[in-house]
Coordinates of C-alpha atoms in Angstrom, one line a residue:
M1 CA 0.0 0.0 0.0
K2 CA 3.0 2.2 -0.1
N3 CA 2.5 5.4 -2.1
K4 CA -1.1 4.7 -2.8
Y5 CA -3.8 7.0 -1.7
I6 CA -6.9 6.6 0.4
S7 CA -10.0 8.2 -1.1
L8 CA -10.8 11.3 0.8
F9 CA -14.5 10.7 0.3
I10 CA -14.0 7.8 2.7
Y11 CA -13.1 8.5 6.3
S12 CA -13.0 4.8 7.4
M13 CA -11.6 1.6 6.1
A14 CA -12.9 -1.8 6.6
L15 CA -11.6 -5.3 7.4
L16 CA -13.6 -8.2 6.1
I17 CA -13.2 -11.2 8.4
I18 CA -14.4 -14.7 7.4
F19 CA -14.6 -17.5 9.8
G20 CA -14.7 -21.1 8.7
S21 CA -14.1 -24.4 10.5
C22 CA -15.6 -27.9 10.4
N23 CA -15.0 -28.1 14.1
I24 CA -17.2 -25.1 15.1
G25 CA -19.9 -26.3 17.6
K26 CA -18.0 -29.5 18.4
S27 CA -15.3 -30.4 20.9
V28 CA -12.0 -31.7 20.0
D29 CA -10.5 -34.9 21.5
N30 CA -8.7 -33.2 24.3
G31 CA -11.9 -31.6 25.6
E32 CA -11.0 -28.0 24.7
P33 CA -13.5 -25.9 22.9
A34 CA -13.5 -26.1 19.1
A35 CA -11.4 -23.6 17.3
A36 CA -12.1 -21.5 14.2
L37 CA -9.6 -20.5 11.6
V38 CA -10.1 -16.8 11.2
T39 CA -8.9 -15.1 8.0
V40 CA -8.8 -11.4 7.9
N41 CA -8.7 -9.7 4.5
F42 CA -7.4 -6.1 4.7
E43 CA -7.9 -4.0 1.6
K44 CA -7.5 -0.3 0.9
P45 CA -10.3 1.3 -1.0
S46 CA -8.0 1.9 -3.9
S47 CA -10.6 1.0 -6.4
R48 CA -12.6 4.1 -5.5
E49 CA -12.1 7.4 -7.3
L50 CA -9.1 9.2 -5.8
T51 CA -9.7 13.0 -5.7
E52 CA -6.7 14.3 -3.6
T53 CA -3.1 13.5 -2.9
V54 CA -2.6 13.0 0.8
P55 CA 0.6 12.9 2.9
S56 CA 2.5 9.7 3.5
D57 CA 1.2 9.4 7.1
V58 CA -2.2 8.6 5.6
S59 CA -1.2 6.5 2.6
D60 CA 2.0 4.8 3.6
I61 CA 0.6 1.8 5.6
Q62 CA 3.4 -0.7 6.2
S63 CA 1.9 -3.2 8.6
V64 CA -1.3 -4.5 10.0
K65 CA -1.8 -6.1 13.4
L66 CA -4.8 -8.2 14.5
T67 CA -5.5 -8.9 18.1
V68 CA -8.2 -11.3 19.3
S69 CA -9.1 -11.5 23.0
A70 CA -11.7 -12.6 25.5
P71 CA -11.7 -13.4 29.3
D72 CA -11.8 -17.2 28.6
M73 CA -9.0 -17.4 26.1
E74 CA -5.4 -16.5 25.6
T75 CA -4.9 -13.4 23.6
V76 CA -4.0 -14.1 20.0
E77 CA -1.8 -11.5 18.1
Q78 CA -0.4 -11.5 14.6
T79 CA 1.3 -8.8 12.6
V80 CA 2.0 -8.9 8.9
D81 CA 3.8 -6.5 6.6
V82 CA 1.9 -4.9 3.8
T83 CA 3.5 -5.1 0.4
G84 CA 0.6 -4.6 -1.9
D85 CA -3.0 -3.3 -1.9
T86 CA -4.3 -6.3 0.1
V87 CA -3.1 -8.5 2.9
S88 CA -4.6 -11.6 4.7
I89 CA -4.0 -12.7 8.3
S90 CA -5.1 -16.1 9.4
V91 CA -5.3 -17.0 13.2
T92 CA -6.9 -19.8 15.2
V93 CA -9.5 -18.5 17.6
P94 CA -11.3 -20.7 20.3
Q95 CA -15.0 -21.0 19.9
G96 CA -17.0 -18.8 22.3
T97 CA -18.8 -15.6 23.0
E98 CA -17.7 -12.0 23.0
R99 CA -14.5 -12.3 21.1
T100 CA -12.9 -8.9 20.7
F101 CA -11.2 -8.3 17.4
K102 CA -8.9 -5.3 17.2
A103 CA -7.2 -4.3 14.0
E104 CA -4.4 -1.7 13.8
A105 CA -2.6 -0.2 10.8
F106 CA 0.9 1.3 11.2
D107 CA 3.1 3.5 9.0
S108 CA 6.8 2.9 8.2
N109 CA 7.8 4.6 11.5
G110 CA 5.6 2.4 13.6
N111 CA 3.0 5.1 14.1
L112 CA -0.6 4.1 14.5
I113 CA -2.6 5.5 11.6
W114 CA -5.9 3.5 11.6
D115 CA -7.5 1.2 14.1
G116 CA -10.9 -0.4 14.7
T117 CA -12.5 -2.8 17.2
T118 CA -15.6 -5.0 17.2
V119 CA -17.0 -7.9 19.3
Q120 CA -18.3 -11.1 17.8
D121 CA -19.5 -14.5 19.0
I122 CA -17.8 -17.4 17.2
Q123 CA -20.6 -20.0 17.1
E124 CA -21.5 -20.4 13.5
D125 CA -19.9 -22.4 10.7
T126 CA -19.3 -19.3 8.7
V127 CA -19.3 -15.7 10.0
T128 CA -18.7 -12.5 8.1
L129 CA -17.5 -9.6 10.1
V130 CA -16.6 -6.0 9.2
I131 CA -14.4 -3.8 11.4
E132 CA -14.7 -0.1 10.8
M133 CA -11.3 1.5 10.8
L134 CA -11.0 5.0 12.4
Y135 CA -8.3 7.4 11.4
R136 CA -5.7 8.1 14.1
G137 CA -3.0 10.0 12.3
S138 CA -2.3 13.8 12.1
P139 CA -4.8 16.1 10.5
V140 CA -4.7 16.4 6.7
Y141 CA -5.1 19.9 5.5
K142 CA -5.5 21.6 2.1
Y143 CA -4.6 25.2 1.5
F144 CA -6.1 27.8 -0.8
A145 CA -5.4 31.4 -1.7
Y146 CA -8.4 33.7 -2.4
V147 CA -7.8 36.8 -4.6
S148 CA -10.6 39.4 -4.9
N149 CA -10.6 41.0 -8.3
W150 CA -12.0 44.4 -7.6
G151 CA -13.2 46.1 -10.8
D152 CA -13.6 42.7 -12.5
D153 CA -16.5 41.2 -10.6
T154 CA -14.7 38.0 -10.0
I155 CA -12.9 36.0 -7.3
T156 CA -9.9 33.8 -8.1
I157 CA -9.2 30.7 -6.0
A158 CA -5.8 29.1 -6.1
D159 CA -4.5 25.8 -4.8
L160 CA -1.5 26.6 -2.5
N161 CA 1.3 24.1 -2.2
I162 CA 2.2 24.0 1.5
S163 CA 5.8 22.8 0.7
T164 CA 6.9 25.0 -2.2
G165 CA 4.5 27.9 -1.8
A166 CA 3.5 27.6 -5.4
L167 CA 0.0 28.7 -6.5
T168 CA -2.2 27.0 -9.1
L169 CA -4.7 29.6 -10.1
G170 CA -8.2 28.5 -10.9
T171 CA -10.5 30.2 -13.4
P172 CA -11.9 33.4 -11.9
F173 CA -15.6 32.9 -11.1
S174 CA -18.1 35.7 -11.5
H175 CA -19.3 37.5 -8.4
S176 CA -21.0 40.8 -8.8
N177 CA -20.6 44.1 -7.0
N178 CA -16.8 44.2 -7.3
P179 CA -15.6 41.9 -4.5
H180 CA -13.0 43.9 -2.6
C181 CA -11.9 41.4 0.0
V182 CA -12.3 37.8 1.1
G183 CA -11.9 36.8 4.8
V184 CA -11.5 33.2 5.8
H185 CA -12.6 31.4 9.0
P186 CA -9.7 29.5 10.7
S187 CA -11.8 26.3 10.5
G188 CA -11.6 26.6 6.7
Q189 CA -15.4 26.0 6.5
Y190 CA -16.5 29.6 6.0
A191 CA -15.6 32.7 4.1
Y192 CA -16.8 36.3 4.0
I193 CA -16.9 38.6 1.0
G194 CA -16.9 42.4 1.2
Y195 CA -17.7 44.7 -1.8
G196 CA -16.3 47.8 -3.5
T197 CA -19.6 48.9 -5.0
T198 CA -23.3 48.8 -4.0
P199 CA -24.1 47.2 -1.7
F200 CA -21.3 49.0 0.1
T201 CA -22.5 48.0 3.6
T202 CA -22.9 44.3 3.5
V203 CA -20.8 41.2 3.7
T204 CA -21.8 37.8 2.2
N205 CA -21.4 34.7 4.4
A206 CA -20.2 31.8 2.3
T207 CA -19.4 28.1 2.9
V208 CA -16.2 26.5 1.6
D209 CA -15.8 23.2 -0.2
K210 CA -13.0 21.4 1.6
N211 CA -11.7 19.7 -1.5
T212 CA -11.8 22.6 -4.1
G213 CA -12.0 25.7 -1.9
S214 CA -15.1 26.8 -4.0
L215 CA -17.5 29.2 -2.3
T216 CA -21.3 28.8 -1.9
M217 CA -22.9 32.1 -1.1
G218 CA -25.4 32.4 1.7
T219 CA -26.9 35.2 3.8
T220 CA -25.6 38.7 4.0
T221 CA -24.8 40.8 7.1
K222 CA -24.8 44.5 7.4
T223 CA -21.4 46.1 8.3
G224 CA -19.6 49.4 7.9
D225 CA -19.4 51.4 4.7
K226 CA -17.2 49.9 1.9
P227 CA -15.6 46.9 3.7
T228 CA -12.0 46.6 2.4
F229 CA -10.5 43.9 4.6
I230 CA -12.0 41.1 6.7
A231 CA -9.9 39.4 9.4
V232 CA -11.1 36.6 11.6
H233 CA -9.9 36.1 15.2
P234 CA -7.8 32.9 15.6
N235 CA -10.5 31.5 17.9
G236 CA -13.0 31.8 15.1
N237 CA -15.5 33.8 17.2
F238 CA -15.1 37.3 15.9
A239 CA -14.6 39.1 12.5
Y240 CA -12.9 42.5 12.2
I241 CA -13.7 44.6 9.1
T242 CA -12.2 47.9 7.9
S243 CA -14.6 50.6 6.7
Y244 CA -12.8 52.5 4.0
T245 CA -14.9 55.6 3.9
T246 CA -15.3 56.0 7.7
S247 CA -12.9 56.1 10.6
A248 CA -14.1 52.8 12.1
I249 CA -13.3 49.2 12.6
W250 CA -16.3 46.9 12.8
V251 CA -16.4 43.9 15.1
H252 CA -18.9 41.1 14.4
P253 CA -19.5 38.0 16.5
I254 CA -19.5 34.7 14.6
S255 CA -22.0 31.9 15.3
N256 CA -22.0 28.7 13.2
G257 CA -19.9 30.5 10.7
V258 CA -22.3 33.4 10.1
L259 CA -21.5 37.0 11.0
G260 CA -23.8 38.5 13.6
T261 CA -24.7 42.1 14.2
G262 CA -21.6 44.2 14.4
T263 CA -20.5 47.2 16.4
S264 CA -18.1 49.9 15.4
T265 CA -14.9 51.1 17.2
T266 CA -13.5 54.5 16.3
A267 CA -10.2 54.4 14.4
E268 CA -7.6 57.0 13.9
S269 CA -8.2 57.4 10.2
S270 CA -10.5 56.5 7.3
G271 CA -9.1 54.5 4.4
G272 CA -8.7 51.3 6.4
H273 CA -7.0 48.9 4.0
A274 CA -5.7 45.9 5.8
I275 CA -5.8 44.1 9.1
A276 CA -3.3 41.6 10.8
I277 CA -4.0 39.8 14.0
R278 CA -1.2 38.3 16.2
P279 CA -1.6 34.5 16.5
D280 CA -2.3 34.7 20.2
G281 CA -5.3 36.8 19.4
N282 CA -4.4 39.6 21.8
F283 CA -3.4 42.4 19.3
L284 CA -4.7 43.7 16.0
Y285 CA -2.9 46.0 13.5
V286 CA -4.5 48.2 10.9
A287 CA -3.1 49.8 7.8
Y288 CA -4.8 53.0 6.5
E289 CA -4.3 54.1 2.9
S290 CA -4.9 57.7 4.0
A291 CA -2.4 57.6 6.9
T292 CA 1.3 57.0 7.4
Q293 CA 1.0 55.1 10.7
I294 CA -0.1 51.6 11.8
E295 CA -2.7 51.6 14.5
I296 CA -2.5 49.0 17.2
F297 CA -5.6 47.6 19.0
G298 CA -5.8 45.4 22.0
I299 CA -8.3 42.6 21.9
N300 CA -10.1 41.5 25.1
A301 CA -11.7 38.1 25.9
E302 CA -15.0 39.2 24.5
G303 CA -13.4 40.1 21.2
N304 CA -13.8 43.8 21.7
I305 CA -10.9 46.1 20.6
S306 CA -9.5 49.3 22.0
S307 CA -6.8 51.5 20.5
L308 CA -3.3 51.4 22.0
G309 CA -2.1 54.2 19.7
S310 CA -0.2 54.1 16.5
Q311 CA 3.4 53.9 15.2
Q312 CA 5.0 55.5 12.3
S313 CA 8.1 54.3 10.5
V314 CA 11.0 56.8 10.9
F315 CA 12.0 55.9 7.3
H316 CA 8.5 56.6 5.8
S317 CA 7.0 59.5 7.7
T318 CA 5.4 60.8 4.5
D319 CA 4.5 57.4 2.9
N320 CA 1.1 55.8 3.4
V321 CA 0.6 52.2 4.7
L322 CA -1.3 50.1 2.2
S323 CA -1.1 46.7 3.7
V324 CA 0.1 44.7 6.7
A325 CA 0.7 40.9 7.1
M326 CA 1.6 38.8 10.2
H327 CA 4.3 36.2 10.2
P328 CA 2.9 33.0 11.7
N329 CA 5.4 33.1 14.5
G330 CA 3.8 36.3 15.8
T331 CA 7.2 38.0 16.0
Y332 CA 7.2 40.0 12.7
L333 CA 4.8 42.3 11.0
Y334 CA 5.3 43.3 7.4
A335 CA 4.0 46.5 6.0
T336 CA 3.9 48.0 2.5
Y337 CA 4.5 51.8 1.9
Y338 CA 3.3 54.0 -1.0
P339 CA 4.7 55.8 -3.0
A340 CA 8.0 54.5 -1.6
G341 CA 7.3 51.1 -3.2
C342 CA 8.9 49.1 -0.4
I343 CA 8.2 46.6 2.4
H344 CA 9.1 47.3 6.1
R345 CA 9.5 44.5 8.6
W346 CA 8.5 45.4 12.1
T347 CA 9.4 43.4 15.2
I348 CA 6.5 42.8 17.5
N349 CA 7.2 43.3 21.2
T350 CA 5.5 41.2 23.9
D351 CA 3.2 44.2 24.8
G352 CA 2.1 44.4 21.1
T353 CA 4.1 47.5 20.3
L354 CA 6.4 47.6 17.3
S355 CA 10.1 48.3 16.8
V356 CA 12.2 48.2 13.7
P357 CA 15.9 47.9 13.2
S358 CA 17.4 49.8 10.3
E359 CA 18.2 46.8 8.1
T360 CA 14.6 45.6 7.7
E361 CA 13.8 47.6 4.5
Y362 CA 13.1 45.5 1.5
F363 CA 12.8 46.4 -2.2
F364 CA 12.6 49.9 -3.5
E365 CA 10.4 50.4 -6.5
P366 CA 9.4 54.1 -6.2
S367 CA 5.8 54.8 -7.1
E368 CA 4.9 51.0 -7.2
R369 CA 1.7 50.2 -5.4
Y370 CA 2.1 47.1 -3.2
E371 CA -1.6 46.7 -2.8
S372 CA -1.9 43.6 -0.6
I373 CA 0.5 41.1 1.2
I374 CA 0.0 37.9 3.1
V375 CA 2.5 35.4 4.5
H376 CA 2.4 31.7 3.8
P377 CA 1.3 29.5 6.7
S378 CA 4.9 28.1 7.0
G379 CA 6.4 31.5 7.2
N380 CA 8.6 30.7 4.3
Y381 CA 7.0 32.8 1.6
L382 CA 5.3 36.2 1.2
Y383 CA 2.7 36.9 -1.5
L384 CA 2.4 40.4 -2.9
I385 CA 0.0 42.1 -5.3
N386 CA 1.6 44.9 -7.3
S387 CA -1.3 46.9 -8.7
S388 CA 0.9 49.3 -10.6
K389 CA 1.8 46.7 -13.2
S390 CA -0.3 46.0 -16.3
P391 CA -1.5 43.4 -16.0
I392 CA -1.5 43.4 -12.2
E393 CA 1.1 41.1 -10.8
L394 CA 0.8 38.5 -8.0
R395 CA 4.3 37.8 -6.7
I396 CA 5.9 35.3 -4.4
Y397 CA 9.1 36.1 -2.4
P398 CA 11.0 33.7 -0.1
I399 CA 11.4 34.5 3.6
D400 CA 14.4 33.2 5.4
S401 CA 14.6 31.7 8.9
A402 CA 15.3 35.2 10.4
G403 CA 12.2 36.6 8.8
D404 CA 14.1 38.5 6.1
L405 CA 12.9 39.1 2.6
P406 CA 15.3 39.5 -0.4
T407 CA 16.6 43.0 -1.1
D408 CA 16.0 42.5 -4.8
P409 CA 12.4 43.2 -5.8
T410 CA 12.6 40.6 -8.5
P411 CA 10.2 37.9 -7.3
S412 CA 10.9 34.2 -7.4
T413 CA 7.5 33.7 -9.1
T414 CA 5.1 36.0 -10.8
Y415 CA 1.5 35.4 -11.8
A416 CA -0.1 38.0 -14.1
P417 CA -3.3 36.5 -15.6
G418 CA -5.5 39.5 -15.3
T419 CA -6.0 43.2 -14.6
A420 CA -8.0 43.2 -11.4
F421 CA -6.1 41.5 -8.5
H422 CA -6.8 43.5 -5.4
T423 CA -6.4 41.6 -2.0
I424 CA -5.2 38.2 -1.2
N425 CA -6.0 35.9 1.8
I426 CA -5.1 32.3 2.6
G427 CA -7.5 29.6 4.0
R428 CA -7.0 26.0 5.2
T429 CA -9.6 23.3 5.0
T430 CA -9.4 20.0 6.9
L431 CA -9.6 17.0 4.6
L432 CA -9.1 14.3 7.2
A433 CA -9.2 14.7 11.0
P434 CA -8.3 12.1 13.7
A435 CA -11.4 10.3 15.1
Q436 CA -12.3 11.6 18.6

């Protein structure tokens, strides 16, 4: 079964066990209970349509162990190596009631990946038994990037390679009213779309297909005027939305994936353009297109925010902040500045304030508009939309272990399929979760 994939439509596997013995129901000459020869046929569902490639900890099953036990018998155990798509285990089991059959499947490192247990009486000449196998390995995730194409009435969904950072762009799908931003719930099950034209003051609640990332639109929720960025708290209970035309950040509770009635918190400036939240959920950072500073908010246990003031780069006191993005380690905050055409890396202090050493300036493409940035979940790549290019470019840059970007603005990869890229966000769906 090595390097073969389990269908992700199936979250259990099955063992077919067939019992057969001419001695069942009889006693042997020594007076002991009759025994049954138990043959276990273990088979992966490889004949089913395979829709996804999953990690080796799911697909790389190297051995299967069968244990049969009961109070009135000695425990029987047998382990066999798996060299193909099927394997059979034959053991002798004494006749009797309440025989417990436990099957376990292990990977090449001896880690338990699947297991299942059932209880069966052995009193018939032939018995067919199925053991449902439950997944016990690590969660299997799939990652997507969502790009809102403001001015083009579409949203682009891209498969994101968690190892290389590469994007496979899908065909933009039509979504009216100029989608300005897409927020993603940390569960990966829900998404939220804000608009750049009428209706200015609503967000659409959507559900996410875990295999394709596609969005199914649902109800709408009223929010602030012209929502330009939607960030969801790491605990999944609150959404924070910038209102471009007013000096406010809107806070919405989330219940069952749907935004509830929001409340507004006064912000230092209008032109809210991007939000980043520290992974511990205690601080929120806002970039304003009409301001030169980053505003910092504290987040309390109820999800409410309060301003802790703002900080301005000593290098860009006259440049406006277009976007901010959080490194997943919670130590670094990246910000883009216009018209300087550069990225700044701030260091986040334990109290949420920002500091920046002089060497953390990256690129310099004067007058280039770095519209939106986001960091890969591994922290190894940064995605940037440069809206000054024609067609607009979606770029990928490597991030080293110290959190540094290259000084050369030439990206490692560029995508330029259209003219309307505006904001980018990343979501993660769960394809396979360990049984509880």
